[in-house]
Coordinates of C-alpha atoms in Angstrom, one line a residue:
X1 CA 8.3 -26.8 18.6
X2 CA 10.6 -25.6 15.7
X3 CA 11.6 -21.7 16.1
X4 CA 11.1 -19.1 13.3
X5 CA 12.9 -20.0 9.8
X6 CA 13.7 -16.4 9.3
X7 CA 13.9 -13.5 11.7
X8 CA 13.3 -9.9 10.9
X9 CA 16.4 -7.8 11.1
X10 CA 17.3 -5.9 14.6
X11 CA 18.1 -2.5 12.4
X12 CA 15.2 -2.3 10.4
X13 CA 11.7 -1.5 11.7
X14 CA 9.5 -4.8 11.1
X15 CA 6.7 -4.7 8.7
X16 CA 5.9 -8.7 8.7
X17 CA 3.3 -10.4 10.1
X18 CA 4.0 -13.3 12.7
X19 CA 2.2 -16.8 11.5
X20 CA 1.9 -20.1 13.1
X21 CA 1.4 -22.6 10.8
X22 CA -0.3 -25.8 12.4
X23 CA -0.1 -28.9 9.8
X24 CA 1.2 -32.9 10.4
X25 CA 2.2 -33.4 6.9
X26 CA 5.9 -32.5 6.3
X27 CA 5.0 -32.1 2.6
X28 CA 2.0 -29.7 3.1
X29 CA 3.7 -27.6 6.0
X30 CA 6.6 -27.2 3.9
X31 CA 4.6 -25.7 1.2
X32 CA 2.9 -22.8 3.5
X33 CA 5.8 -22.4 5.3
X34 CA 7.4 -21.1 1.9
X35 CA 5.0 -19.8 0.2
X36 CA 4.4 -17.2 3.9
X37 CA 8.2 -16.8 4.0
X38 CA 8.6 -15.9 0.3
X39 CA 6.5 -13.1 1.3
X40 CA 8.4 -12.1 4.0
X41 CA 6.4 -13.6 6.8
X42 CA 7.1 -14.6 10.2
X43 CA 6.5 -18.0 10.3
X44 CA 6.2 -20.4 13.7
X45 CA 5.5 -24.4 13.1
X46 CA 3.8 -27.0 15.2
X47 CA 2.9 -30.7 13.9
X48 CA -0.5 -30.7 15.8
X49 CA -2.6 -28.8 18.4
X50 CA -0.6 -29.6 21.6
X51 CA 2.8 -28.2 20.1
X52 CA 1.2 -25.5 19.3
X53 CA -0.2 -24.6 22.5
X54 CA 3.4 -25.2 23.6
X55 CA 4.5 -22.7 20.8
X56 CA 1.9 -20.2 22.0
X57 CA 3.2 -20.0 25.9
X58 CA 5.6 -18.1 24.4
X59 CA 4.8 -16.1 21.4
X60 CA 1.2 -14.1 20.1
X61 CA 1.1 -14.5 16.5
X62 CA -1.0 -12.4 14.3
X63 CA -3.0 -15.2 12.4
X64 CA -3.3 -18.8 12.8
X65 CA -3.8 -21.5 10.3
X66 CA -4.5 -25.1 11.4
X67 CA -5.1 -28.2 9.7
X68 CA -8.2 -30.0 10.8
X69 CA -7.6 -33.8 11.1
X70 CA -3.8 -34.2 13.0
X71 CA -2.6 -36.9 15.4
X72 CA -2.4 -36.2 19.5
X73 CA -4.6 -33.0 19.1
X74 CA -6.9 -31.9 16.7
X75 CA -7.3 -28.8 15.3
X76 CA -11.5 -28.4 16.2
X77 CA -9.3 -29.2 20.2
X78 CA -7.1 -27.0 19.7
X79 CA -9.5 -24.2 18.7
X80 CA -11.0 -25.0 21.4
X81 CA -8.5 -24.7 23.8
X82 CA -6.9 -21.7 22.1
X83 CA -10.0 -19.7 22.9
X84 CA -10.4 -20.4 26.3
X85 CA -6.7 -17.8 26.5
X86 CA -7.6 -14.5 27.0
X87 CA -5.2 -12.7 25.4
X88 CA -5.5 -15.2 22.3
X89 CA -9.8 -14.8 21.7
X90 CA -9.0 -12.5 18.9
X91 CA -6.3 -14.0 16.9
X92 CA -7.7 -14.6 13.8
X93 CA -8.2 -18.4 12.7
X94 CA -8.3 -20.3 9.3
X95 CA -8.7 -24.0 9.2
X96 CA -7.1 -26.3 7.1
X97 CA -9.4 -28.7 5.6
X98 CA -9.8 -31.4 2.4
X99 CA -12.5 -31.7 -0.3
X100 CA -14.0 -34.9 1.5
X101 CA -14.5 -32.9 4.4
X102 CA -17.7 -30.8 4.5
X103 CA -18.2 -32.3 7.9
X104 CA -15.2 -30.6 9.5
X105 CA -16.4 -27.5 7.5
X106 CA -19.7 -27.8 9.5
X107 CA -17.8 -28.3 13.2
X108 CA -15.3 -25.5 12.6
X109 CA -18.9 -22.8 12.1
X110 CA -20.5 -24.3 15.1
X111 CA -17.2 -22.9 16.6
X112 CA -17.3 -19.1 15.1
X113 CA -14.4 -19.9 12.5
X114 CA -15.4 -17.9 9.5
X115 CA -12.1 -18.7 7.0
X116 CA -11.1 -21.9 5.3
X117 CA -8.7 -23.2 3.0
X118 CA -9.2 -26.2 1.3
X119 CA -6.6 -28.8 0.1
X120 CA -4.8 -29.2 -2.4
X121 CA -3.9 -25.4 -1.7
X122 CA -2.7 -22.6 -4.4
X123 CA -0.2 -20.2 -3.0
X124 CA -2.0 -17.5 -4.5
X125 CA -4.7 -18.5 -2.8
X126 CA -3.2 -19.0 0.3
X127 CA -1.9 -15.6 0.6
X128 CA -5.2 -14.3 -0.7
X129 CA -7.5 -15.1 2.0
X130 CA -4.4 -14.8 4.8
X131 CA -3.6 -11.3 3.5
X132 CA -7.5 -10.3 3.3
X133 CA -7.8 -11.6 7.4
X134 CA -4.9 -9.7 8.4
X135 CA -6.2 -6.7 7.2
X136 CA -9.3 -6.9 8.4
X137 CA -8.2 -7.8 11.9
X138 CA -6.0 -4.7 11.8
X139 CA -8.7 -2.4 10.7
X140 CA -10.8 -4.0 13.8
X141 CA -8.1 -3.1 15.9
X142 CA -7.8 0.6 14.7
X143 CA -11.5 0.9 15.2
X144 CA -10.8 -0.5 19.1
X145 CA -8.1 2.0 19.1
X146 CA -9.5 5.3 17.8
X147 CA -12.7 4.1 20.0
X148 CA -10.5 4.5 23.0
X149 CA -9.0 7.7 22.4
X150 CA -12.2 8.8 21.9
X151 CA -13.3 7.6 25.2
X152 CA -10.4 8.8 26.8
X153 CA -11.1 12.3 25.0
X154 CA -14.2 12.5 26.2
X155 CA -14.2 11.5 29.8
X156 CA -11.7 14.6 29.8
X157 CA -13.0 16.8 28.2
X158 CA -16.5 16.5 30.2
X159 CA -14.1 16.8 33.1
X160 CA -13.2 20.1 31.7
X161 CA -16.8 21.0 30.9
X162 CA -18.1 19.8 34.6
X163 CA -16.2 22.8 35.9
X164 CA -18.2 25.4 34.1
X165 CA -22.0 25.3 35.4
X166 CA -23.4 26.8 32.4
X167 CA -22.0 24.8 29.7
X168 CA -23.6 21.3 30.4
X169 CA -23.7 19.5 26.9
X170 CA -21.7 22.1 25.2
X171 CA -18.8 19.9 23.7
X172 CA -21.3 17.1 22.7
X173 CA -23.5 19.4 21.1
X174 CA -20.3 21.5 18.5
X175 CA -19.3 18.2 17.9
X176 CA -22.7 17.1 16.1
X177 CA -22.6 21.0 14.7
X178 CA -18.9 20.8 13.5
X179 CA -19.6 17.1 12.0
X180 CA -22.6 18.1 10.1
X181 CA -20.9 21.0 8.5
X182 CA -17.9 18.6 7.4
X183 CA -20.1 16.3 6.4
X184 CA -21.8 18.5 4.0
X185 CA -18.1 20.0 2.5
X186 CA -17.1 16.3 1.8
X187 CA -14.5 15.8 4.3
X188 CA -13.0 11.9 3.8
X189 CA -13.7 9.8 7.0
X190 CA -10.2 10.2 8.4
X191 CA -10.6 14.0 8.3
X192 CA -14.2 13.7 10.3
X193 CA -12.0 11.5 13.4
X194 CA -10.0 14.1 13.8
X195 CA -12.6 17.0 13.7
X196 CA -14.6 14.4 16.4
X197 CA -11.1 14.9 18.2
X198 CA -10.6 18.3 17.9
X199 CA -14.5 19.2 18.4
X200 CA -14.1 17.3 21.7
X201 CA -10.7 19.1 23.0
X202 CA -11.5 22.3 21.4
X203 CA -11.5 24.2 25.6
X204 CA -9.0 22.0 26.5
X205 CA -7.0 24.3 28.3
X206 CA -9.4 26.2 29.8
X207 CA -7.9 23.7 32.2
X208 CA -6.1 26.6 33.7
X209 CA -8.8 28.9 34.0
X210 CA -9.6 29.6 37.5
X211 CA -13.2 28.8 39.1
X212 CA -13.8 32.1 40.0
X213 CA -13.4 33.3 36.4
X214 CA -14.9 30.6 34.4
X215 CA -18.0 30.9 36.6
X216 CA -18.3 34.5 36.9
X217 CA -21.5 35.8 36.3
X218 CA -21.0 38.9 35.6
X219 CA -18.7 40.9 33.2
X220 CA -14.8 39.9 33.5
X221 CA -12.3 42.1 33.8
X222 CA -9.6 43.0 31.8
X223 CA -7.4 41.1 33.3
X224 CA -9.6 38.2 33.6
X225 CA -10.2 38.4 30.1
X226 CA -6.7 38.1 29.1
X227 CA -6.3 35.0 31.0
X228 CA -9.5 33.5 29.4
X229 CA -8.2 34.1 26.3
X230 CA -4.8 32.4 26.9
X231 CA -7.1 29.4 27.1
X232 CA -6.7 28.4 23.5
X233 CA -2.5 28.4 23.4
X234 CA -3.2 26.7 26.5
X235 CA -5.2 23.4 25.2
X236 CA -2.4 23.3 22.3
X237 CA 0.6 23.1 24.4
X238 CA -1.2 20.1 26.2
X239 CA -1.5 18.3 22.9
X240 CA 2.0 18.9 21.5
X241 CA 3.0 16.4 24.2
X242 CA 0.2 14.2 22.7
X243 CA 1.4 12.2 19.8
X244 CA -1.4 10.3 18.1
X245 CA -3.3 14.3 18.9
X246 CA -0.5 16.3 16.8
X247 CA -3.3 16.6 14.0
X248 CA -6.1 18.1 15.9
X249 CA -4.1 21.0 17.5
X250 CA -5.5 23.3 14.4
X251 CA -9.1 23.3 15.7
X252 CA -7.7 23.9 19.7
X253 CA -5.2 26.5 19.0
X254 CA -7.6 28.7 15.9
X255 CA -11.5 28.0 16.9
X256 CA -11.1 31.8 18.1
X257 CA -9.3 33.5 15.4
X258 CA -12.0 35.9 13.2
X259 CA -12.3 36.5 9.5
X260 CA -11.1 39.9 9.8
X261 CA -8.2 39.2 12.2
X262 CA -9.5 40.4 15.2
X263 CA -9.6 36.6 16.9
X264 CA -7.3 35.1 19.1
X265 CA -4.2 33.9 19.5
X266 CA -2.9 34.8 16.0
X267 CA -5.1 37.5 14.7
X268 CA -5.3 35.3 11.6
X269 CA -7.1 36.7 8.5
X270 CA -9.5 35.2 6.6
X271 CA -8.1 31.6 4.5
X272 CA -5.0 32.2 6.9
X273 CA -7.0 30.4 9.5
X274 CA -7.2 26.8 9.2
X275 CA -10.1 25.2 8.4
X276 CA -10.1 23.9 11.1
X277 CA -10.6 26.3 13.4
X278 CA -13.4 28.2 10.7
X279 CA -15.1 25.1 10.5
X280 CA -15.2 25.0 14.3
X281 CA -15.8 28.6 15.0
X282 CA -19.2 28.3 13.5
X283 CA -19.9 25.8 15.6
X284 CA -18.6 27.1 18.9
X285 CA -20.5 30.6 18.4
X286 CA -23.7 29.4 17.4
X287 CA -23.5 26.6 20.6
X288 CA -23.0 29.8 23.0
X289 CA -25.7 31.8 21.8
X290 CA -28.2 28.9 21.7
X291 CA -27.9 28.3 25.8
X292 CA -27.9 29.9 28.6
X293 CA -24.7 31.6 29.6
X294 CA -23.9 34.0 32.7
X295 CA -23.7 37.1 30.5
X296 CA -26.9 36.5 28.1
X297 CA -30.1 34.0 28.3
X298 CA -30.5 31.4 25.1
X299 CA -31.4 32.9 21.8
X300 CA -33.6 31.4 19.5
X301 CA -32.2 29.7 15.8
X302 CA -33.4 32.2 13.7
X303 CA -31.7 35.3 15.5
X304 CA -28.6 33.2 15.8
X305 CA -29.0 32.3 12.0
X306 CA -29.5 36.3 11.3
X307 CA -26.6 37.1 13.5
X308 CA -24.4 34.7 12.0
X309 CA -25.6 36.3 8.5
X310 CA -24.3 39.7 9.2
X311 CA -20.9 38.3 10.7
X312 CA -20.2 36.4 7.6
X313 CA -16.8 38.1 6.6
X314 CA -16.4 40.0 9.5
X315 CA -16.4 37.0 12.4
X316 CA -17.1 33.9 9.8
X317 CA -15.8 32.3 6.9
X318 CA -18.4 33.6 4.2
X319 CA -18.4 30.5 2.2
X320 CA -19.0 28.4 5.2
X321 CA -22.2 30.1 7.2
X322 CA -24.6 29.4 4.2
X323 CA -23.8 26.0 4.2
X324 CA -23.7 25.3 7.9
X325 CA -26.7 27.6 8.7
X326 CA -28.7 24.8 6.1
X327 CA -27.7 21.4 7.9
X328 CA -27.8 22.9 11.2
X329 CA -31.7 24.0 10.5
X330 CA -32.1 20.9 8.4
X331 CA -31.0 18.9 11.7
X332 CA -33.1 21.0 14.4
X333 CA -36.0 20.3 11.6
X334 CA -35.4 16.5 11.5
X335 CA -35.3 16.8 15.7
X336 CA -38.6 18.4 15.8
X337 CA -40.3 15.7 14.4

């Protein structure tokens, strides 16, 4: 086992990725070895499949690349043996192999290895096909994180929701409304996650709302009103401690602000309020008057839709109701049949 040849500095924030190059020849590994390092790679060595296993007890690398036919172990046995390491299943792999080797091409499938690089190899590309796995296993593992904030999100939000009897499928439900509106202004894909985020921990901090008020049936008082409405200020606080949330505060803290400035917590007026919290607003509203609350039974689409016609520029972002009234009747259309 040899260690790194070059080691990222302690005062500078690393950017490289950590390889372990697997090869017998001294002429071949000395080749990838400086081509990865050139490029400012981490780069581990091991002369067959049993070093490297010894390498591995004490380092994850990002990537792997193995030469097929080596002495003592293998590199089909080392796969094999690699995979069989929990933590190490999802390393990504490319083999080594030689033109007169379609066989070892053949084994190395039967396995689940996808990437190969045949010898003699071109630096170019070498770092071509390593550079083109490395990214793709990171955008894998941004989809497995953003999958479990969103899980996270949800289970507590729903916890949230479980408290109020009357609003059973309410977050699920302005997240498909919020989603289709975006979707219909364009919004890129990064902008949708974090409207999926918001639309989930939009009543976040109706965490502090007592039972007694958030279930009362009838009209609240004044006082009870005030503390509802501090609901809002509430869920943002709770994210500002959030990192990775920072971006979805808009639609928590303004989904209750109006276009005239009678909303809540700002008394923002018209393009003043985020987008955010417009987009969202349309959403939340026409959820409540759809199902049943304590204070009114479910109203059907088309008085919401009239009702959300005459608030346009009072309550609503004018530009927006048009345009979400469509793909929310589009949707109910496509549901109906």
């Amino acid at each position: 086992m040899t260690k790194p040849r070059n080691n990222p500095s302690p005062e500078t924030p690393s950017t490289q990725w950590n390889i372990l190059v697997v090869e017998d020849s001294p002429e071949m590994l000395d080749i990838l070895v400086c081509t990865l390092e050139i490029h400012k790679h981490i780069v581990y060595q091991a002369k067959n499949g049993k070093t490297a296993l010894e390498v591995l007890e004490k380092t994850t690398p990002d990537l792997i690349l193995s030469d097929i036919n080596m002495p003592v172990m293998d590199g089909i046995s080392f796969y094999k043996e690699l995979r069989k390491i929990p933590h190490l299943t999802k390393v990504p792999f490319i083999f080594l192999t030689s033109d007169s080797a379609p066989e070892d091409i053949q084994r190395g499938r039967e396995l689940g290895v996808e990437d190969y690089l045949t010898k003699p190899i071109d630096p170019m590309d070498l770092l071509q096909i390593v550079n083109a796995r490395l990214l793709r296993s990171a955008d894998i593992q941004l989809a497995l994180v953003n999958q479990a904030y969103l899980e996270t999100v949800t289970v507590l939000a729903n916890s949230i929701e479980g408290r109020d009897a009357y609003t059973h499928g309410h977050v699920e439900r302005v997240t498909t409304y919020a989603t289709l509106l975006a979707e219909a202004l364009r919004w890129p894909a990064d902008q949708l996650r974090l409207l999926r985020f918001g639309s989930i921990l939009h009543d976040l901090g109706k965490i502090i709302i007592p039972d007694r008020v958030l279930n009362k049936p009838g009209k609240l008082t004044d006082e009870e009103w005030r503390l509802m409405r501090q609901h809002s200020s509430a869920g943002a606080k709770i994210l500002r401690e959030i990192s990775h949330l920072q971006n979805v505060i808009p639609y928590v803290l303004y989904h209750h602000e109006r276009w005239d400035g009678s909303g809540y917590p700002e008394s923002l007026k018209g393009k003043e309020i985020p987008i955010q919290g417009r987009v969202l607003a349309l959403a939340d509203v026409y959820d409540a008057l759809t199902t049943t609350r304590p204070y009114h039974p479910a109203r059907p689409h088309n008085e919401v839709v009239q009702f959300m016609r005459y608030q346009a520029g009072k309550h609503f972002d004018p530009g927006l109701v048009p345009v979400f009234i469509q793909v929310v009747s589009n949707y109910l259309a496509r549901k109906s049949t």
